[in-house]
Amino acid sequence: MRAAVTEGPGTIRLHDRPEPGPPGPGRTLLRVETVGICGSDLHLFRADLGPSHDGLLPRVQGHEFSAVVAAADPTGDGPAAGTRVAVWPVRPCGACRPCRAGRENVCRHLQLLGVHRDGALQEHLETETSALVPTPGLTATQTTLVEPVSIAVHSVNRGRVAPGESVVVLGGGPIGVSTALAARDRGATVLALDPVPSRRDLLTALGFSTAAPDAADLPALLAVHTGPDGADVVVDTTGRAAVLATALEMAGHGGRVVVVGMTSQSAPTSPGPLPVKELDVLGVSCCTSAEFAAAADLVARNTAAADAMVSHLLPLAEAAAAVQLLEERPDEAFKVLIDLRPSPAPDDPGDPA
Ligand SMILES: [Zn+2]
Ligand SMILES: [Zn+2]
């Protein structure tokens, strides 16, 4: 079978690999359909997150994907052959302190599909049956959006977003848009900021208030959105170190700041607003298995938005070009998907075969 292997920093090549055999108990063999390329994939591709990336390459990347069950779990548990599934990419140890506390997404020995173990940029993948979430009624591309949306579900849970609250989302990429969808689903009002006009157009089309972060009228817009008390919750999805200071500034007294974007950079930030406004600053890493299932439901309630987020479908042979597109053309590349389906398949819900 074909697999796109990130051989070393900056190099992806197609390899021919042996097909995986029939799955053992507790495991399922999947035929991969479509795979999203993510900002975090770019970090591993460049190996730019320092020691946490040591020894991870070569690797088959791809942690957000749709697949169809090719061979079901031999125990009879789990979805039948032909079922379309989303796959929770988190593989926790189950024994460390965060795992015992129900926070398996921050497992000390966390293994992520596509990062620590080979992921979905290959035609077949054998994995844990317990990680599969059937997505009846969703297309392959909509199913691929479940993983990025799951990060948003975890973000609004971490931020304790409540009905009627004002949320400012910094960054209008796929995670930013997903966060806006998740916050609106919880009954909050959302203002999303991004410097890229095409991203603001997408947010506007989906019914969100949006502005450029350097807009002259931003203070007035913020005042209208949050009222005099400032934002209840600010979610930083940008992965830019300097944005944390902005987030701390925009959050109101007693507010929450959720940091989702990953970076190895640093920028000066005064801790002053933390005690003055008694802010909660909350990090986000992946999501729990329950949140992943909730994300599948959220996508099902927002299929038009999921469709609107997909900007490109490219064949596996163009995986390197897909990464390049995401790096170099943020104005046109939104969610870039790799399509591994054998022939141009109709993207039919409920008819994955
Ligand atoms: Zn991702
Ligand atoms: Zn653990």
mmCIF file of C-alpha atoms and ligand atoms in Angstrom:
data_model
loop_
_atom_site.group_PDB
_atom_site.id
_atom_site.type_symbol
_atom_site.label_atom_id
_atom_site.label_comp_id
_atom_site.label_asym_id
_atom_site.label_seq_id
_atom_site.Cartn_x
_atom_site.Cartn_y
_atom_site.Cartn_z
ATOM 1 C CA MET A 1 0.000 0.000 0.000
ATOM 2 C CA ARG A 2 1.050 3.608 -0.447
ATOM 3 C CA ALA A 3 2.098 5.744 2.515
ATOM 4 C CA ALA A 4 3.319 9.360 2.650
ATOM 5 C CA VAL A 5 6.304 9.299 4.998
ATOM 6 C CA THR A 6 7.801 12.412 6.593
ATOM 7 C CA GLU A 7 11.384 11.143 6.334
ATOM 8 C CA GLY A 8 13.070 14.055 8.062
ATOM 9 C CA PRO A 9 12.491 17.777 8.614
ATOM 10 C CA GLY A 10 10.936 19.225 5.458
ATOM 11 C CA THR A 11 10.792 15.989 3.412
ATOM 12 C CA ILE A 12 7.707 13.897 2.624
ATOM 13 C CA ARG A 13 7.988 11.015 0.147
ATOM 14 C CA LEU A 14 5.653 8.247 -1.008
ATOM 15 C CA HIS A 15 6.689 4.765 0.141
ATOM 16 C CA ASP A 16 5.321 1.338 -0.695
ATOM 17 C CA ARG A 17 4.600 -0.488 2.575
ATOM 18 C CA PRO A 18 3.242 -3.977 3.349
ATOM 19 C CA GLU A 19 -0.523 -4.142 3.917
ATOM 20 C CA PRO A 20 -1.392 -4.632 7.607
ATOM 21 C CA GLY A 21 -2.711 -8.130 8.399
ATOM 22 C CA PRO A 22 -6.127 -8.951 9.886
ATOM 23 C CA PRO A 23 -6.775 -7.083 13.177
ATOM 24 C CA GLY A 24 -6.331 -8.809 16.546
ATOM 25 C CA PRO A 25 -8.826 -8.609 19.451
ATOM 26 C CA GLY A 26 -9.634 -5.027 20.412
ATOM 27 C CA ARG A 27 -8.399 -3.736 17.078
ATOM 28 C CA THR A 28 -9.940 -2.783 13.724
ATOM 29 C CA LEU A 29 -8.491 -2.436 10.238
ATOM 30 C CA LEU A 30 -9.473 0.809 8.512
ATOM 31 C CA ARG A 31 -9.379 1.986 4.923
ATOM 32 C CA VAL A 32 -8.497 5.685 5.091
ATOM 33 C CA GLU A 33 -10.673 8.095 3.093
ATOM 34 C CA THR A 34 -9.668 11.741 3.631
ATOM 35 C CA VAL A 35 -6.990 13.240 5.920
ATOM 36 C CA GLY A 36 -6.716 16.848 7.104
ATOM 37 C CA ILE A 37 -3.387 18.664 7.224
ATOM 38 C CA CYS A 38 -3.183 20.643 10.483
ATOM 39 C CA GLY A 39 -1.053 23.451 11.886
ATOM 40 C CA SER A 40 0.418 20.974 14.365
ATOM 41 C CA ASP A 41 1.445 18.787 11.405
ATOM 42 C CA LEU A 42 3.527 21.717 10.167
ATOM 43 C CA HIS A 43 5.391 21.787 13.486
ATOM 44 C CA LEU A 44 6.291 18.095 13.240
ATOM 45 C CA PHE A 45 7.061 18.470 9.526
ATOM 46 C CA ARG A 46 9.606 21.167 10.393
ATOM 47 C CA ALA A 47 10.562 19.479 13.711
ATOM 48 C CA ASP A 48 10.505 22.946 15.249
ATOM 49 C CA LEU A 49 9.061 22.240 18.697
ATOM 50 C CA GLY A 50 12.425 21.385 20.206
ATOM 51 C CA PRO A 51 13.122 18.300 22.335
ATOM 52 C CA SER A 52 9.466 17.148 22.270
ATOM 53 C CA HIS A 53 10.008 16.301 18.592
ATOM 54 C CA ASP A 54 13.282 14.416 19.040
ATOM 55 C CA GLY A 55 13.181 10.906 17.601
ATOM 56 C CA LEU A 56 9.698 11.233 16.056
ATOM 57 C CA LEU A 57 10.799 11.112 12.401
ATOM 58 C CA PRO A 58 10.470 9.246 10.096
ATOM 59 C CA ARG A 59 6.704 9.184 10.619
ATOM 60 C CA VAL A 60 3.462 8.746 8.672
ATOM 61 C CA GLN A 61 1.605 11.891 9.752
ATOM 62 C CA GLY A 62 -2.156 12.477 9.761
ATOM 63 C CA HIS A 63 -4.285 12.607 12.924
ATOM 64 C CA GLU A 64 -7.548 14.070 11.568
ATOM 65 C CA PHE A 65 -9.252 11.702 9.160
ATOM 66 C CA SER A 66 -12.235 9.762 7.941
ATOM 67 C CA ALA A 67 -12.010 6.013 7.416
ATOM 68 C CA VAL A 68 -14.206 3.035 6.611
ATOM 69 C CA VAL A 69 -13.937 -0.246 8.539
ATOM 70 C CA ALA A 70 -12.174 -2.704 6.209
ATOM 71 C CA ALA A 71 -12.012 -5.588 8.733
ATOM 72 C CA ALA A 72 -14.017 -5.417 11.965
ATOM 73 C CA ASP A 73 -12.719 -6.252 15.443
ATOM 74 C CA PRO A 74 -12.696 -10.106 15.666
ATOM 75 C CA THR A 75 -14.348 -9.969 19.118
ATOM 76 C CA GLY A 76 -17.528 -8.640 17.490
ATOM 77 C CA ASP A 77 -17.275 -5.398 19.477
ATOM 78 C CA GLY A 78 -17.064 -2.195 17.498
ATOM 79 C CA PRO A 79 -18.415 -1.082 14.152
ATOM 80 C CA ALA A 80 -19.110 -3.516 11.303
ATOM 81 C CA ALA A 81 -17.201 -3.600 8.021
ATOM 82 C CA GLY A 82 -18.246 -0.735 5.757
ATOM 83 C CA THR A 83 -19.020 1.690 8.633
ATOM 84 C CA ARG A 84 -17.574 5.181 8.268
ATOM 85 C CA VAL A 85 -15.741 6.335 11.421
ATOM 86 C CA ALA A 86 -13.833 9.247 12.913
ATOM 87 C CA VAL A 87 -10.857 8.202 15.042
ATOM 88 C CA TRP A 88 -9.871 9.735 18.395
ATOM 89 C CA PRO A 89 -6.098 10.102 17.877
ATOM 90 C CA VAL A 90 -5.144 10.108 21.585
ATOM 91 C CA ARG A 91 -3.575 6.927 22.973
ATOM 92 C CA PRO A 92 -3.200 7.419 26.754
ATOM 93 C CA CYS A 93 -1.309 5.053 29.077
ATOM 94 C CA GLY A 94 -4.248 4.776 31.483
ATOM 95 C CA ALA A 95 -1.977 4.592 34.528
ATOM 96 C CA CYS A 96 -0.324 7.977 35.152
ATOM 97 C CA ARG A 97 -1.797 10.637 37.472
ATOM 98 C CA PRO A 98 -3.635 12.657 34.785
ATOM 99 C CA CYS A 99 -5.011 9.418 33.272
ATOM 100 C CA ARG A 100 -6.253 8.292 36.704
ATOM 101 C CA ALA A 101 -7.872 11.714 37.153
ATOM 102 C CA GLY A 102 -9.835 11.343 33.884
ATOM 103 C CA ARG A 103 -7.568 13.721 31.977
ATOM 104 C CA GLU A 104 -6.225 11.170 29.528
ATOM 105 C CA ASN A 105 -5.618 13.895 26.933
ATOM 106 C CA VAL A 106 -2.698 15.158 29.050
ATOM 107 C CA CYS A 107 -1.327 11.698 29.761
ATOM 108 C CA ARG A 108 2.332 11.928 30.748
ATOM 109 C CA HIS A 109 3.133 9.173 28.228
ATOM 110 C CA LEU A 110 0.698 10.414 25.592
ATOM 111 C CA GLN A 111 0.934 8.725 22.200
ATOM 112 C CA LEU A 112 -0.754 10.572 19.351
ATOM 113 C CA LEU A 113 -1.608 8.991 16.030
ATOM 114 C CA GLY A 114 0.372 10.730 13.326
ATOM 115 C CA VAL A 115 2.902 12.091 15.837
ATOM 116 C CA HIS A 116 4.209 9.314 18.112
ATOM 117 C CA ARG A 117 2.682 6.480 16.075
ATOM 118 C CA ASP A 118 2.110 6.253 12.338
ATOM 119 C CA GLY A 119 -1.058 8.067 11.339
ATOM 120 C CA ALA A 120 -3.495 8.245 8.470
ATOM 121 C CA LEU A 121 -1.467 9.360 5.436
ATOM 122 C CA GLN A 122 -1.490 5.727 4.252
ATOM 123 C CA GLU A 123 -4.115 3.595 2.566
ATOM 124 C CA HIS A 124 -4.792 1.277 5.508
ATOM 125 C CA LEU A 125 -4.402 1.736 9.254
ATOM 126 C CA GLU A 126 -4.916 -0.813 12.014
ATOM 127 C CA THR A 127 -5.886 0.751 15.355
ATOM 128 C CA GLU A 128 -7.732 0.429 18.687
ATOM 129 C CA THR A 129 -11.466 -0.274 18.276
ATOM 130 C CA SER A 130 -12.203 1.810 21.405
ATOM 131 C CA ALA A 131 -11.018 4.956 19.560
ATOM 132 C CA LEU A 132 -13.595 4.683 16.763
ATOM 133 C CA VAL A 133 -16.662 6.940 16.584
ATOM 134 C CA PRO A 134 -19.147 5.965 13.829
ATOM 135 C CA THR A 135 -20.377 8.970 11.861
ATOM 136 C CA PRO A 136 -23.637 7.889 10.225
ATOM 137 C CA GLY A 137 -25.024 10.667 8.082
ATOM 138 C CA LEU A 138 -21.697 12.498 7.692
ATOM 139 C CA THR A 139 -19.660 12.534 4.493
ATOM 140 C CA ALA A 140 -15.972 11.602 4.476
ATOM 141 C CA THR A 141 -14.845 15.234 4.440
ATOM 142 C CA GLN A 142 -17.275 16.208 7.213
ATOM 143 C CA THR A 143 -16.012 13.253 9.277
ATOM 144 C CA THR A 144 -12.443 14.513 8.822
ATOM 145 C CA LEU A 145 -13.471 17.783 10.520
ATOM 146 C CA VAL A 146 -14.489 15.939 13.726
ATOM 147 C CA GLU A 147 -10.905 15.982 15.056
ATOM 148 C CA PRO A 148 -10.235 19.734 14.703
ATOM 149 C CA VAL A 149 -13.742 20.411 16.056
ATOM 150 C CA SER A 150 -12.933 18.171 19.044
ATOM 151 C CA ILE A 151 -10.164 20.596 20.025
ATOM 152 C CA ALA A 152 -12.780 23.356 19.990
ATOM 153 C CA VAL A 153 -15.152 21.295 22.154
ATOM 154 C CA HIS A 154 -12.363 20.814 24.688
ATOM 155 C CA SER A 155 -11.515 24.528 24.504
ATOM 156 C CA VAL A 156 -15.048 25.706 25.365
ATOM 157 C CA ASN A 157 -15.205 23.099 28.127
ATOM 158 C CA ARG A 158 -11.882 24.311 29.554
ATOM 159 C CA GLY A 159 -13.125 27.900 29.282
ATOM 160 C CA ARG A 160 -16.478 26.952 30.926
ATOM 161 C CA VAL A 161 -18.271 28.879 28.174
ATOM 162 C CA ALA A 162 -21.860 29.446 29.301
ATOM 163 C CA PRO A 163 -25.032 30.699 27.565
ATOM 164 C CA GLY A 164 -25.093 34.460 27.101
ATOM 165 C CA GLU A 165 -21.350 34.914 27.627
ATOM 166 C CA SER A 166 -19.146 36.927 25.279
ATOM 167 C CA VAL A 167 -16.290 35.009 23.663
ATOM 168 C CA VAL A 168 -13.446 36.528 21.640
ATOM 169 C CA VAL A 169 -11.661 34.048 19.371
ATOM 170 C CA LEU A 170 -8.180 35.131 18.293
ATOM 171 C CA GLY A 171 -7.318 33.512 14.946
ATOM 172 C CA GLY A 172 -9.805 32.496 12.246
ATOM 173 C CA GLY A 173 -8.135 29.339 10.928
ATOM 174 C CA PRO A 174 -9.811 25.921 11.170
ATOM 175 C CA ILE A 175 -9.422 25.767 14.976
ATOM 176 C CA GLY A 176 -10.631 29.362 15.323
ATOM 177 C CA VAL A 177 -13.735 28.722 13.208
ATOM 178 C CA SER A 178 -14.350 25.437 15.050
ATOM 179 C CA THR A 179 -14.067 27.281 18.376
ATOM 180 C CA ALA A 180 -16.549 29.897 17.180
ATOM 181 C CA LEU A 181 -18.974 27.089 16.223
ATOM 182 C CA ALA A 182 -18.530 25.335 19.583
ATOM 183 C CA ALA A 183 -18.978 28.582 21.562
ATOM 184 C CA ARG A 184 -22.125 29.506 19.620
ATOM 185 C CA ASP A 185 -23.443 25.983 20.178
ATOM 186 C CA ARG A 186 -23.106 26.673 23.921
ATOM 187 C CA GLY A 187 -25.196 29.841 23.582
ATOM 188 C CA ALA A 188 -22.334 32.355 23.705
ATOM 189 C CA THR A 189 -21.898 35.322 21.358
ATOM 190 C CA VAL A 190 -18.668 35.256 19.359
ATOM 191 C CA LEU A 191 -16.334 37.880 17.924
ATOM 192 C CA ALA A 192 -13.486 36.346 15.909
ATOM 193 C CA LEU A 193 -10.356 38.278 14.893
ATOM 194 C CA ASP A 194 -8.035 37.408 12.009
ATOM 195 C CA PRO A 195 -5.818 39.526 9.738
ATOM 196 C CA VAL A 196 -6.600 37.436 6.608
ATOM 197 C CA PRO A 197 -9.630 38.862 4.698
ATOM 198 C CA SER A 198 -10.698 35.478 3.208
ATOM 199 C CA ARG A 199 -10.866 34.006 6.707
ATOM 200 C CA ARG A 200 -13.032 36.890 7.903
ATOM 201 C CA ASP A 201 -15.269 36.321 4.857
ATOM 202 C CA LEU A 202 -15.740 32.688 5.862
ATOM 203 C CA LEU A 203 -16.550 33.688 9.459
ATOM 204 C CA THR A 204 -19.051 36.271 8.216
ATOM 205 C CA ALA A 205 -20.672 33.711 5.895
ATOM 206 C CA LEU A 206 -21.091 31.411 8.901
ATOM 207 C CA GLY A 207 -22.854 34.197 10.811
ATOM 208 C CA PHE A 208 -20.059 35.365 13.128
ATOM 209 C CA SER A 209 -18.960 38.917 13.938
ATOM 210 C CA THR A 210 -15.386 39.401 12.824
ATOM 211 C CA ALA A 211 -12.701 42.051 12.439
ATOM 212 C CA ALA A 212 -9.041 42.486 11.643
ATOM 213 C CA PRO A 213 -6.943 42.591 14.831
ATOM 214 C CA ASP A 214 -5.492 45.956 13.741
ATOM 215 C CA ALA A 215 -8.822 47.520 12.701
ATOM 216 C CA ALA A 216 -9.146 51.130 13.790
ATOM 217 C CA ASP A 217 -12.661 50.516 15.076
ATOM 218 C CA LEU A 218 -11.729 47.360 17.017
ATOM 219 C CA PRO A 219 -12.019 48.994 20.484
ATOM 220 C CA ALA A 220 -15.544 50.182 19.660
ATOM 221 C CA LEU A 221 -16.460 46.784 18.213
ATOM 222 C CA LEU A 222 -15.104 45.020 21.286
ATOM 223 C CA ALA A 223 -17.048 47.326 23.577
ATOM 224 C CA VAL A 224 -20.266 46.486 21.716
ATOM 225 C CA HIS A 225 -19.486 42.760 21.755
ATOM 226 C CA THR A 226 -18.382 42.380 25.359
ATOM 227 C CA GLY A 227 -20.106 45.302 27.034
ATOM 228 C CA PRO A 228 -18.193 47.415 29.546
ATOM 229 C CA ASP A 229 -17.022 44.386 31.536
ATOM 230 C CA GLY A 230 -14.712 42.898 28.855
ATOM 231 C CA ALA A 231 -14.818 39.397 27.392
ATOM 232 C CA ASP A 232 -15.926 36.503 29.563
ATOM 233 C CA VAL A 233 -13.649 34.156 27.627
ATOM 234 C CA VAL A 234 -10.785 34.790 25.170
ATOM 235 C CA VAL A 235 -9.518 31.823 23.152
ATOM 236 C CA ASP A 236 -6.116 32.157 21.481
ATOM 237 C CA THR A 237 -5.876 29.795 18.519
ATOM 238 C CA THR A 238 -3.090 31.679 16.717
ATOM 239 C CA GLY A 239 0.060 29.906 17.888
ATOM 240 C CA ARG A 240 1.740 33.333 18.094
ATOM 241 C CA ALA A 241 3.499 34.023 21.363
ATOM 242 C CA ALA A 242 2.836 37.774 21.353
ATOM 243 C CA VAL A 243 -0.941 37.234 21.190
ATOM 244 C CA LEU A 244 -1.104 36.036 24.806
ATOM 245 C CA ALA A 245 -0.634 39.627 26.021
ATOM 246 C CA THR A 246 -3.595 40.696 23.853
ATOM 247 C CA ALA A 247 -5.720 37.867 25.226
ATOM 248 C CA LEU A 248 -4.939 38.840 28.841
ATOM 249 C CA GLU A 249 -5.827 42.431 28.016
ATOM 250 C CA MET A 250 -9.162 41.595 26.326
ATOM 251 C CA ALA A 251 -10.399 39.299 29.091
ATOM 252 C CA GLY A 252 -12.665 40.980 31.613
ATOM 253 C CA HIS A 253 -12.382 40.840 35.391
ATOM 254 C CA GLY A 254 -12.923 37.256 36.507
ATOM 255 C CA GLY A 255 -12.518 36.104 32.891
ATOM 256 C CA ARG A 256 -10.892 33.045 31.357
ATOM 257 C CA VAL A 257 -8.128 32.890 28.755
ATOM 258 C CA VAL A 258 -7.794 29.626 26.828
ATOM 259 C CA VAL A 259 -4.548 28.971 24.931
ATOM 260 C CA VAL A 260 -4.872 26.448 22.093
ATOM 261 C CA GLY A 261 -2.247 27.457 19.508
ATOM 262 C CA MET A 262 1.141 25.787 19.844
ATOM 263 C CA THR A 263 4.428 27.659 19.693
ATOM 264 C CA SER A 264 8.030 27.312 20.809
ATOM 265 C CA GLN A 265 8.516 31.097 20.571
ATOM 266 C CA SER A 266 8.396 33.528 23.483
ATOM 267 C CA ALA A 267 7.249 37.117 23.786
ATOM 268 C CA PRO A 268 7.121 39.523 26.725
ATOM 269 C CA THR A 269 3.886 39.254 28.683
ATOM 270 C CA SER A 270 3.207 40.976 31.987
ATOM 271 C CA PRO A 271 1.592 38.709 34.570
ATOM 272 C CA GLY A 272 0.002 41.883 35.984
ATOM 273 C CA PRO A 273 -3.529 41.297 34.633
ATOM 274 C CA LEU A 274 -3.694 37.847 36.270
ATOM 275 C CA PRO A 275 -4.011 39.055 39.877
ATOM 276 C CA VAL A 276 -5.590 42.406 38.970
ATOM 277 C CA LYS A 277 -8.459 40.747 37.085
ATOM 278 C CA GLU A 278 -8.119 37.311 38.733
ATOM 279 C CA LEU A 279 -7.907 35.629 35.336
ATOM 280 C CA ASP A 280 -7.915 31.893 34.755
ATOM 281 C CA VAL A 281 -5.399 30.936 32.046
ATOM 282 C CA LEU A 282 -6.127 27.481 30.678
ATOM 283 C CA GLY A 283 -4.093 25.393 28.231
ATOM 284 C CA VAL A 284 -5.659 22.955 25.799
ATOM 285 C CA SER A 285 -4.149 19.698 24.555
ATOM 286 C CA CYS A 286 -6.239 17.429 22.305
ATOM 287 C CA CYS A 287 -9.466 16.290 23.991
ATOM 288 C CA THR A 288 -10.979 13.451 25.983
ATOM 289 C CA SER A 289 -12.739 10.525 24.293
ATOM 290 C CA ALA A 290 -16.150 11.850 25.447
ATOM 291 C CA GLU A 291 -15.379 15.247 23.923
ATOM 292 C CA PHE A 292 -14.370 13.559 20.664
ATOM 293 C CA ALA A 293 -17.781 11.867 20.471
ATOM 294 C CA ALA A 294 -19.440 15.213 21.293
ATOM 295 C CA ALA A 295 -17.497 16.770 18.402
ATOM 296 C CA ALA A 296 -19.048 14.278 15.959
ATOM 297 C CA ASP A 297 -22.485 15.498 17.129
ATOM 298 C CA LEU A 298 -21.405 19.139 16.801
ATOM 299 C CA VAL A 299 -20.251 18.549 13.211
ATOM 300 C CA ALA A 300 -23.575 16.836 12.472
ATOM 301 C CA ARG A 301 -25.349 20.032 13.640
ATOM 302 C CA ASN A 302 -23.022 22.163 11.452
ATOM 303 C CA THR A 303 -22.492 20.203 8.226
ATOM 304 C CA ALA A 304 -22.680 23.306 6.007
ATOM 305 C CA ALA A 305 -19.932 24.937 8.083
ATOM 306 C CA ALA A 306 -17.828 21.760 7.881
ATOM 307 C CA ASP A 307 -18.231 21.753 4.091
ATOM 308 C CA ALA A 308 -17.319 25.444 3.895
ATOM 309 C CA MET A 309 -14.072 24.843 5.819
ATOM 310 C CA VAL A 310 -12.656 22.417 3.231
ATOM 311 C CA SER A 311 -10.673 24.458 0.705
ATOM 312 C CA HIS A 312 -8.642 21.759 -1.067
ATOM 313 C CA LEU A 313 -8.759 18.019 -1.802
ATOM 314 C CA LEU A 314 -5.422 16.693 -3.078
ATOM 315 C CA PRO A 315 -4.240 13.143 -3.855
ATOM 316 C CA LEU A 316 -1.760 11.341 -1.570
ATOM 317 C CA ALA A 317 1.043 11.888 -4.094
ATOM 318 C CA GLU A 318 0.677 15.626 -3.416
ATOM 319 C CA ALA A 319 0.999 15.427 0.386
ATOM 320 C CA ALA A 320 4.200 17.495 0.307
ATOM 321 C CA ALA A 321 2.511 20.100 -1.901
ATOM 322 C CA ALA A 322 -0.431 20.194 0.530
ATOM 323 C CA VAL A 323 1.864 21.041 3.434
ATOM 324 C CA GLN A 324 3.576 23.690 1.334
ATOM 325 C CA LEU A 325 0.221 25.181 0.351
ATOM 326 C CA LEU A 326 -0.783 25.472 4.011
ATOM 327 C CA GLU A 327 2.526 27.090 4.931
ATOM 328 C CA GLU A 328 2.712 29.559 2.087
ATOM 329 C CA ARG A 329 -0.872 30.448 1.141
ATOM 330 C CA PRO A 330 -2.930 31.056 4.315
ATOM 331 C CA ASP A 331 -5.126 33.358 2.219
ATOM 332 C CA GLU A 332 -6.398 30.488 0.051
ATOM 333 C CA ALA A 333 -5.596 27.284 1.944
ATOM 334 C CA PHE A 334 -8.051 26.795 4.784
ATOM 335 C CA LYS A 335 -8.544 23.092 5.544
ATOM 336 C CA VAL A 336 -6.475 21.123 3.061
ATOM 337 C CA LEU A 337 -7.448 17.448 2.804
ATOM 338 C CA ILE A 338 -5.603 14.521 1.267
ATOM 339 C CA ASP A 339 -8.003 12.222 -0.573
ATOM 340 C CA LEU A 340 -7.009 8.524 -0.475
ATOM 341 C CA ARG A 341 -10.251 7.181 -1.922
ATOM 342 C CA PRO A 342 -9.431 4.899 -4.854
ATOM 343 C CA SER A 343 -11.509 6.723 -7.451
ATOM 344 C CA PRO A 344 -13.359 10.018 -7.456
ATOM 345 C CA ALA A 345 -15.938 8.896 -4.900
ATOM 346 C CA PRO A 346 -19.273 10.643 -4.443
ATOM 347 C CA ASP A 347 -19.120 12.223 -1.002
ATOM 348 C CA ASP A 348 -22.373 10.578 0.077
ATOM 349 C CA PRO A 349 -23.490 10.468 3.676
ATOM 350 C CA GLY A 350 -24.457 6.999 4.809
ATOM 351 C CA ASP A 351 -22.964 5.362 1.740
ATOM 352 C CA PRO A 352 -19.277 5.048 2.488
ATOM 353 C CA ALA A 353 -18.747 1.931 0.366
HETATM 354 ZN ZN ZN B 1 -4.892 18.783 14.200
HETATM 355 ZN ZN ZN B 2 -1.281 8.323 31.215
#
